[in-house]
Short mmCIF file of C-alpha atoms in Angstrom, two decimals:
data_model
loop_
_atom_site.label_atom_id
_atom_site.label_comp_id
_atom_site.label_asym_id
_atom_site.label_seq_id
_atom_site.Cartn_x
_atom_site.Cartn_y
_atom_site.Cartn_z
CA UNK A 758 0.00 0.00 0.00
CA UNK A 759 1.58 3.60 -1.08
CA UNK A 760 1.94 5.93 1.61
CA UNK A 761 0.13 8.54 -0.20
CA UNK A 762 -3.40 8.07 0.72
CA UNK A 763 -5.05 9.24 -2.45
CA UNK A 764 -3.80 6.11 -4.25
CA UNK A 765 -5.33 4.05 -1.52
CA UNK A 766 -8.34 1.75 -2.61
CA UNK A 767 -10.27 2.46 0.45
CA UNK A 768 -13.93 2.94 -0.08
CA UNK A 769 -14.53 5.01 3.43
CA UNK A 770 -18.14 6.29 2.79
CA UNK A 771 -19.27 2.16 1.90
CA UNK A 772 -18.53 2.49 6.15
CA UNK A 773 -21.05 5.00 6.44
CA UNK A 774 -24.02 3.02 8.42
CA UNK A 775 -20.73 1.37 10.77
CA UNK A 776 -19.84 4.94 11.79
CA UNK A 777 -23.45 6.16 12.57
CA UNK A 778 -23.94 3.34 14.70
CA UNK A 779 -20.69 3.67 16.79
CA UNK A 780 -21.34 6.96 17.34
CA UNK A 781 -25.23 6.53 18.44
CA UNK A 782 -24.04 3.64 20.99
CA UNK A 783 -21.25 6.27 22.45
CA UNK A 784 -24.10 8.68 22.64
CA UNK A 785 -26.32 6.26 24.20
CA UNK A 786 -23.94 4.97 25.98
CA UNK A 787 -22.56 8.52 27.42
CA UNK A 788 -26.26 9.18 28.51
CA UNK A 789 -26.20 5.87 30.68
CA UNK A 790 -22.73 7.14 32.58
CA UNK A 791 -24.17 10.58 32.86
CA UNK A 792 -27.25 8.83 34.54
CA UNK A 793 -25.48 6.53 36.79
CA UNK A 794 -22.06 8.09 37.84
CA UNK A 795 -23.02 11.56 36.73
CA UNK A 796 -20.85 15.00 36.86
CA UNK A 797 -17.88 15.66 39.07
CA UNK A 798 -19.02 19.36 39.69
CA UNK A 799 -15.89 21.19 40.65
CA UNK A 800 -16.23 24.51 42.94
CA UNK A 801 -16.86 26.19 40.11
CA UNK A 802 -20.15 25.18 39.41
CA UNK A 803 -21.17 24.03 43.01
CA UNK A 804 -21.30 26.16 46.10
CA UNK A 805 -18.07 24.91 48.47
CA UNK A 806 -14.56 26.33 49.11
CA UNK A 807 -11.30 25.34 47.75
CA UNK A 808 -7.59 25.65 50.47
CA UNK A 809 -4.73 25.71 48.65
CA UNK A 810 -1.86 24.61 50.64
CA UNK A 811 1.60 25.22 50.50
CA UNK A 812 4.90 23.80 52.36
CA UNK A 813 8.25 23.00 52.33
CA UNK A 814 8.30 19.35 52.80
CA UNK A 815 5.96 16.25 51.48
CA UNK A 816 2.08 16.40 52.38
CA UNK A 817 0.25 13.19 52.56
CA UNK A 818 -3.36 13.31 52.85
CA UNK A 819 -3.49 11.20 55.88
CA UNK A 820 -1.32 14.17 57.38
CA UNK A 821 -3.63 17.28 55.75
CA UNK A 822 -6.67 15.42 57.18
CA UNK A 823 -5.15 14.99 60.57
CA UNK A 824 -4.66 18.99 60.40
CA UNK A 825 -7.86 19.70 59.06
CA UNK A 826 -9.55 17.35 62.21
CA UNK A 827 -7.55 19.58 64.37
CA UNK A 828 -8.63 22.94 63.50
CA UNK A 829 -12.30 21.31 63.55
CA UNK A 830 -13.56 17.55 64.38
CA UNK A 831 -16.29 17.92 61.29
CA UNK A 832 -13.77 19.07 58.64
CA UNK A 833 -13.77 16.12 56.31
CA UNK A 834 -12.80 17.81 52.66
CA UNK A 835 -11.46 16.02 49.59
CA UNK A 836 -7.51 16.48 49.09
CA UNK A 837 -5.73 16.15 45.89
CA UNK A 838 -1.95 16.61 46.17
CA UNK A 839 0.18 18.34 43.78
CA UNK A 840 4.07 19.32 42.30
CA UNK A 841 6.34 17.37 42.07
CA UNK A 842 7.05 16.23 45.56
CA UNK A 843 3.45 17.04 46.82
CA UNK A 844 4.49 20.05 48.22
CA UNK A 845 1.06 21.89 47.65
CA UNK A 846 -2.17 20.35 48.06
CA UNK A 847 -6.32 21.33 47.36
CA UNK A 848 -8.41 20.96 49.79
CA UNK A 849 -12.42 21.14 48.60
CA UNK A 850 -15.14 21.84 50.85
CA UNK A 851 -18.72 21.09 49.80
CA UNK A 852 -19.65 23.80 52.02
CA UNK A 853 -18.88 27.71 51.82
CA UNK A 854 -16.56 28.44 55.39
CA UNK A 855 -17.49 31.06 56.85
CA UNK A 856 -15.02 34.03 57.38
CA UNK A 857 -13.92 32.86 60.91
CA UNK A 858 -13.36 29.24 59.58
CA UNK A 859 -11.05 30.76 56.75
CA UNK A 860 -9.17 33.17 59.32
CA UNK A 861 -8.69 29.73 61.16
CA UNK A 862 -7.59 27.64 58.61
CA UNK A 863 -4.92 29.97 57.42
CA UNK A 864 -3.70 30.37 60.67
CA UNK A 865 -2.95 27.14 61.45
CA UNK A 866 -1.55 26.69 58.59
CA UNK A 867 0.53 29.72 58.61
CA UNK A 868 2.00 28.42 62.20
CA UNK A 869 2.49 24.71 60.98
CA UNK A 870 4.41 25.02 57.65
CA UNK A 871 4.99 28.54 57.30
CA UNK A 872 2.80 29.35 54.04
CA UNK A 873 -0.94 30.97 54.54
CA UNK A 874 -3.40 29.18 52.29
CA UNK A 875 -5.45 30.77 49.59
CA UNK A 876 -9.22 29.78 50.20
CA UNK A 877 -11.69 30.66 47.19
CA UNK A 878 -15.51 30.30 48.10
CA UNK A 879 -18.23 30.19 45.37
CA UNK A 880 -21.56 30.51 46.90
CA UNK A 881 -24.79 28.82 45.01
CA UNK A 882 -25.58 31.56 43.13
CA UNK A 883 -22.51 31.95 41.56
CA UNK A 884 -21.98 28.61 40.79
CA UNK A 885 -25.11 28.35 39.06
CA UNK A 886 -24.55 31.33 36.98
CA UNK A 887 -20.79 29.92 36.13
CA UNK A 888 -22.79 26.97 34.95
CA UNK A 889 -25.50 28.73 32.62
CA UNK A 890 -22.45 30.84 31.38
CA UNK A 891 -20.59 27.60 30.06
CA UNK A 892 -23.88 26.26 28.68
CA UNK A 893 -24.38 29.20 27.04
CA UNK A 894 -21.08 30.11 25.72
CA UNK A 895 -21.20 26.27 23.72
CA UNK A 896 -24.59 27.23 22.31
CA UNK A 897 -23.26 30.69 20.79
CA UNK A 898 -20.30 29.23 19.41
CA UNK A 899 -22.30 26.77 17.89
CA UNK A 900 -25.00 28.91 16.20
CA UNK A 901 -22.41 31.32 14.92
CA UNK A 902 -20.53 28.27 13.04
CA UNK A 903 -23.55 27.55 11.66
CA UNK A 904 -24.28 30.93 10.31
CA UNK A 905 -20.69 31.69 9.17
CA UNK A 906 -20.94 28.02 6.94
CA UNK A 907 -24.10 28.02 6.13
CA UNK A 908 -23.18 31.60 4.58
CA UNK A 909 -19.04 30.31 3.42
CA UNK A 910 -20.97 27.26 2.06
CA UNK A 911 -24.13 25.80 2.22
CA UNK A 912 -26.31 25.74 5.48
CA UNK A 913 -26.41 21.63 5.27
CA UNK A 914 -22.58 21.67 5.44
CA UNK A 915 -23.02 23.94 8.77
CA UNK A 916 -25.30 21.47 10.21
CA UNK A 917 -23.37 18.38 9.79
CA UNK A 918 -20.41 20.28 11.26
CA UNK A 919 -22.64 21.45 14.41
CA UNK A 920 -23.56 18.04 14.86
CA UNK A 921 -19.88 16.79 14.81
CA UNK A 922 -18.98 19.30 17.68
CA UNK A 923 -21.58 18.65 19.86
CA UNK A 924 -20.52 14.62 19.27
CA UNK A 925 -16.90 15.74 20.40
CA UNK A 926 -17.92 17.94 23.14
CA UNK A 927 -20.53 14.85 24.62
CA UNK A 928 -18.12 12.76 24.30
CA UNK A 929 -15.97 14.30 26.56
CA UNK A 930 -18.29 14.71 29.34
CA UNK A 931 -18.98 11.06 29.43
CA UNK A 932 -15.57 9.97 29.46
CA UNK A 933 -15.36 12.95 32.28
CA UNK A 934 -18.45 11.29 34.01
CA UNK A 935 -16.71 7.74 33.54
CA UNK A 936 -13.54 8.70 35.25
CA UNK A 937 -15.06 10.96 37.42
CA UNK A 938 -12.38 14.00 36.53
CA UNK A 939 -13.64 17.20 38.40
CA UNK A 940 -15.16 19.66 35.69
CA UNK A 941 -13.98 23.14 36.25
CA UNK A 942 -13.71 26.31 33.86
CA UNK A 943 -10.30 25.12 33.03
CA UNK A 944 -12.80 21.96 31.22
CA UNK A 945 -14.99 24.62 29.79
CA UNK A 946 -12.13 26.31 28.28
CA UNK A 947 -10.84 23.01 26.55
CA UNK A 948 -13.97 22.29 25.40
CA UNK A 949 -13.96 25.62 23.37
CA UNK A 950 -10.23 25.03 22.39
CA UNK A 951 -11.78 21.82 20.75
CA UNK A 952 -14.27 23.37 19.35
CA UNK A 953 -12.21 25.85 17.35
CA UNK A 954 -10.00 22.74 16.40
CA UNK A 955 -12.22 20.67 15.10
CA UNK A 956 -14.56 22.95 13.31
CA UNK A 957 -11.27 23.91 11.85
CA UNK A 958 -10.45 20.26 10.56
CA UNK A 959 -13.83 20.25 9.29
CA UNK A 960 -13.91 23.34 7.22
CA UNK A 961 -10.60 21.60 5.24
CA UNK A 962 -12.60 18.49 4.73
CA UNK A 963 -15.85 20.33 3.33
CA UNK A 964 -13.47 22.95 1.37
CA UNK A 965 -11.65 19.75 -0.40
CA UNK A 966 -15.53 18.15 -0.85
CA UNK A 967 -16.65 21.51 -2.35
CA UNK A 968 -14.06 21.69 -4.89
CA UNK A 969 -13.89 18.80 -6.22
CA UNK A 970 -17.77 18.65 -6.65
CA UNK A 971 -17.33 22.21 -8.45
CA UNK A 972 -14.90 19.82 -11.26
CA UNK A 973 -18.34 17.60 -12.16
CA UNK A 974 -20.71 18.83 -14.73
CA UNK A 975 -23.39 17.09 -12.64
CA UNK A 976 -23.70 14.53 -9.89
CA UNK A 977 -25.48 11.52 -11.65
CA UNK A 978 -25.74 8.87 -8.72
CA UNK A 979 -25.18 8.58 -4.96
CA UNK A 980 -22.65 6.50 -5.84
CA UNK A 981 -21.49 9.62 -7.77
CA UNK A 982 -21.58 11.77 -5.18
CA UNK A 983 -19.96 9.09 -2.41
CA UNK A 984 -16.75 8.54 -4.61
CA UNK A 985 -15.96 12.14 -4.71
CA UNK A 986 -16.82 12.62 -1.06
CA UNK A 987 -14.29 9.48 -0.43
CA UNK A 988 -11.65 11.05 -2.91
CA UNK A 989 -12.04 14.53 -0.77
CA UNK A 990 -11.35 12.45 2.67
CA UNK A 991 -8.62 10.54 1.15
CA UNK A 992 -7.07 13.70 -0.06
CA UNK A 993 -6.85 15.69 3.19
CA UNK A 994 -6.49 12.76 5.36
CA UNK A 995 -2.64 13.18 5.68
CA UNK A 996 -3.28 16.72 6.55
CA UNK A 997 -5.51 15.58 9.31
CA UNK A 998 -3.10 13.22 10.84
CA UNK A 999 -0.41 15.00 10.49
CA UNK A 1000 -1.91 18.01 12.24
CA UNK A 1001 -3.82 16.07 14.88
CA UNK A 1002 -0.49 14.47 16.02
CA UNK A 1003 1.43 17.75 16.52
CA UNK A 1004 -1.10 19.50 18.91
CA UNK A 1005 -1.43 16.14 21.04
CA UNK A 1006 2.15 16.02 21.55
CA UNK A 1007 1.28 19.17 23.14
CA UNK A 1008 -1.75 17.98 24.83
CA UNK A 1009 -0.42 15.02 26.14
CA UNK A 1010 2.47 16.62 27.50
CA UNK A 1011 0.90 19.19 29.12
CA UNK A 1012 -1.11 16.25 30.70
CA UNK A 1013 1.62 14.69 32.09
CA UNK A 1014 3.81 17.78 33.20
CA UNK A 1015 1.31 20.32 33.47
CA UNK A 1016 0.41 19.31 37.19
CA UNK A 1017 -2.96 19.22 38.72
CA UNK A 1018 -4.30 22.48 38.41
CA UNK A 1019 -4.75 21.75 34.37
CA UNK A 1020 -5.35 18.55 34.55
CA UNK A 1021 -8.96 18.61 33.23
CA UNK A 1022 -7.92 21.13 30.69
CA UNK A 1023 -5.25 19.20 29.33
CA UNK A 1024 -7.31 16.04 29.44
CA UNK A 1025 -10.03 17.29 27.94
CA UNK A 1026 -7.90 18.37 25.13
CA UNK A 1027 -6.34 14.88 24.38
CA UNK A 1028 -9.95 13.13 24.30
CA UNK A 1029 -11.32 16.20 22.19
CA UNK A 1030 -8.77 16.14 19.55
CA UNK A 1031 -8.97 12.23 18.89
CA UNK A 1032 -12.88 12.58 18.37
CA UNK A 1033 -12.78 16.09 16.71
CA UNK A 1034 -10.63 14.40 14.32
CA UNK A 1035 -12.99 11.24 14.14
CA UNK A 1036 -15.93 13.39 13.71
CA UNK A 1037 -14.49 15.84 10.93
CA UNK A 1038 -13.56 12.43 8.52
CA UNK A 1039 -15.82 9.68 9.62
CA UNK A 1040 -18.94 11.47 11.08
CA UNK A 1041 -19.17 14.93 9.35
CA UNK A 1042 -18.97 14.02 6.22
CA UNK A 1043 -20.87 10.87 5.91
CA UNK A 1044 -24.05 13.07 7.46
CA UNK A 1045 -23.13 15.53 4.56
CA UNK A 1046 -23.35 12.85 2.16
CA UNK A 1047 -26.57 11.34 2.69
CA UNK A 1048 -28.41 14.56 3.30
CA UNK A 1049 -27.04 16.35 0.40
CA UNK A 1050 -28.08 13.42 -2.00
CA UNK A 1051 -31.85 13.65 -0.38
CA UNK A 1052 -31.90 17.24 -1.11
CA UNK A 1053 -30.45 16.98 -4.86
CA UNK A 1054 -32.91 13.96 -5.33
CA UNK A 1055 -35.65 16.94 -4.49
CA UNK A 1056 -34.25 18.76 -6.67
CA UNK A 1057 -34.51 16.24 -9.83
CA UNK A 1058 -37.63 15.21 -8.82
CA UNK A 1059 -39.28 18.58 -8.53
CA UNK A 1060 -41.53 18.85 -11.94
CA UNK A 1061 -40.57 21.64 -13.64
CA UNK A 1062 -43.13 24.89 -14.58
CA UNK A 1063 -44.27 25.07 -17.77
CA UNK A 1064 -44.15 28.53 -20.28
CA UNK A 1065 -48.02 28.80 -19.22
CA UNK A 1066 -47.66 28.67 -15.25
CA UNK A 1067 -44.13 31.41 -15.81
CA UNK A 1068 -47.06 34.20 -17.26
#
């Protein structure tokens, strides 16, 4: 087989139905995790207060709970260690402390290891609003790709590629559900990062599938219009890979090095730009396909006017 993909005999729209299905079971299958395990709310989006911690030697949470009993017998928050020799820890609260619990936290702290922590309280409403914000934010960026390629190109093409992101974007909030990864604005701002990406990937794809349909007098068959959809993929399909590869390098080495405070970001990066790439080839396209053959089947089929209806 050559190494240049165009020469390939690979028939990837004959996959079509294979691809739909995957992709409803993931969906289906995301809505079952969101159901049972559901979200791991951060602070951001749920009323609580985060400590972070700082000292000079190695924290263990056996040791940070052991402080946090002694300041008060009912403090039981959730600690996630950090650097590189869990010198700084996060401690969440599900509850908002109260001004005198903070002013006792941080000086116990202060006394024991030298460093005054930096508590951050979100109450309810805040949260909440956080919350719609995100929501909302998705939805904008959504509609205005759909305007902008509905206007570049054709509003069918803007629809498939609307559908692709909000595949992506579910499909990292189940794998976030799955794993049970705290989802903070840091998430939020991936998601949008993968967004951008993969609507990005997509517009190459449908820019390749435009021009090539622009060489043909007319589209005879579905089988027509499926070979030069298949040519188009096969054509920018090195691209793809190629550029997909170089920003998770990045990704996954900010996951590994980039500590805890990004870890959702940089996680939700690595998962988004595997399916934004999936979607833009396999998923995108193939929607494209079959509804743009149902619409030019319309077309054909529409009887035409006659001289006597024009006057």
């Amino acid at each position: 087989m050559s190494f240049n993909p165009e020469k390939w005999n690979v028939d990837l729209t004959k996959h079509r139905k294979r691809f739909f299905i995957g992709s409803g079971l993931s969906i289906v299958l995301g809505i079952v995790l969101l159901l049972t395990f559901g979200l791991n709310l951060g602070v951001d989006f749920e009323s609580g207060s985060n400590v972070e911690i700082q000292a000079d030697q190695t924290l263990t949470q056996e040791q940070l709970l052991d402080d946090f009993a002694a300041i008060n017998e009912s403090y039981t928050p959730n600690i996630t260690l950090g650097g590189e020799q869990s010198q700084s820890a996060t401690a969440r609260f599900t509850v908002e402390l109260s001004k005198d619990e903070i002013t006792a936290i941080q000086t116990y702290f202060q006394d024991k290891y030298g460093h005054s922590p930096n508590v951050s309280t979100v109450s309810p409403l805040v949260g909440q609003e956080l919350a719609r914000n995100a929501i909302l934010s998705v939805l904008i960026a959504s509609l205005g790709i759909v305007i902008y390629i509905g206007f570049r190109f054709h509003f069918l093409y803007g629809v498939s590629a609307v559908i692709g992101l909000l595949h992506d974007a579910f499909i990292i909030i189940a794998l976030f559900s799955l794993f049970q990864v705290e989802i903070n604005v840091p998430f939020i701002a991936a998601v949008l990062t993968v967004v951008g990406y993969s609507i990005n990937d997509t517009i190459v794809t449908f820019d390749r599938m435009r021009e090539n349909i622009n060489k043909e007098k007319e589209i005879k068959s579905f089988e027509h219009l499926a070979q030069i959809v298949n040519k188009s993929l096969l054509q920018v399909l090195t691209r793809s890979i190629n550029t997909v590869l170089t920003v998770l390098f990045a990704a996954v080495a900010l996951l590994i090095f980039g500590g805890e405070a990004i870890r959702s970001f940089s996680l939700a990066l690595v998962i988004g730009l595997i399916a934004g790439t999936y979607s833009s080839m396999f998923l995108c396209a193939q929607i494209w396909l079959v509804w743009e053959w149902k619409r030019q089947k319309k077309l054909k089929n529409k009887p035409k006017k006659t001289e006597e209806e024009y006057i």
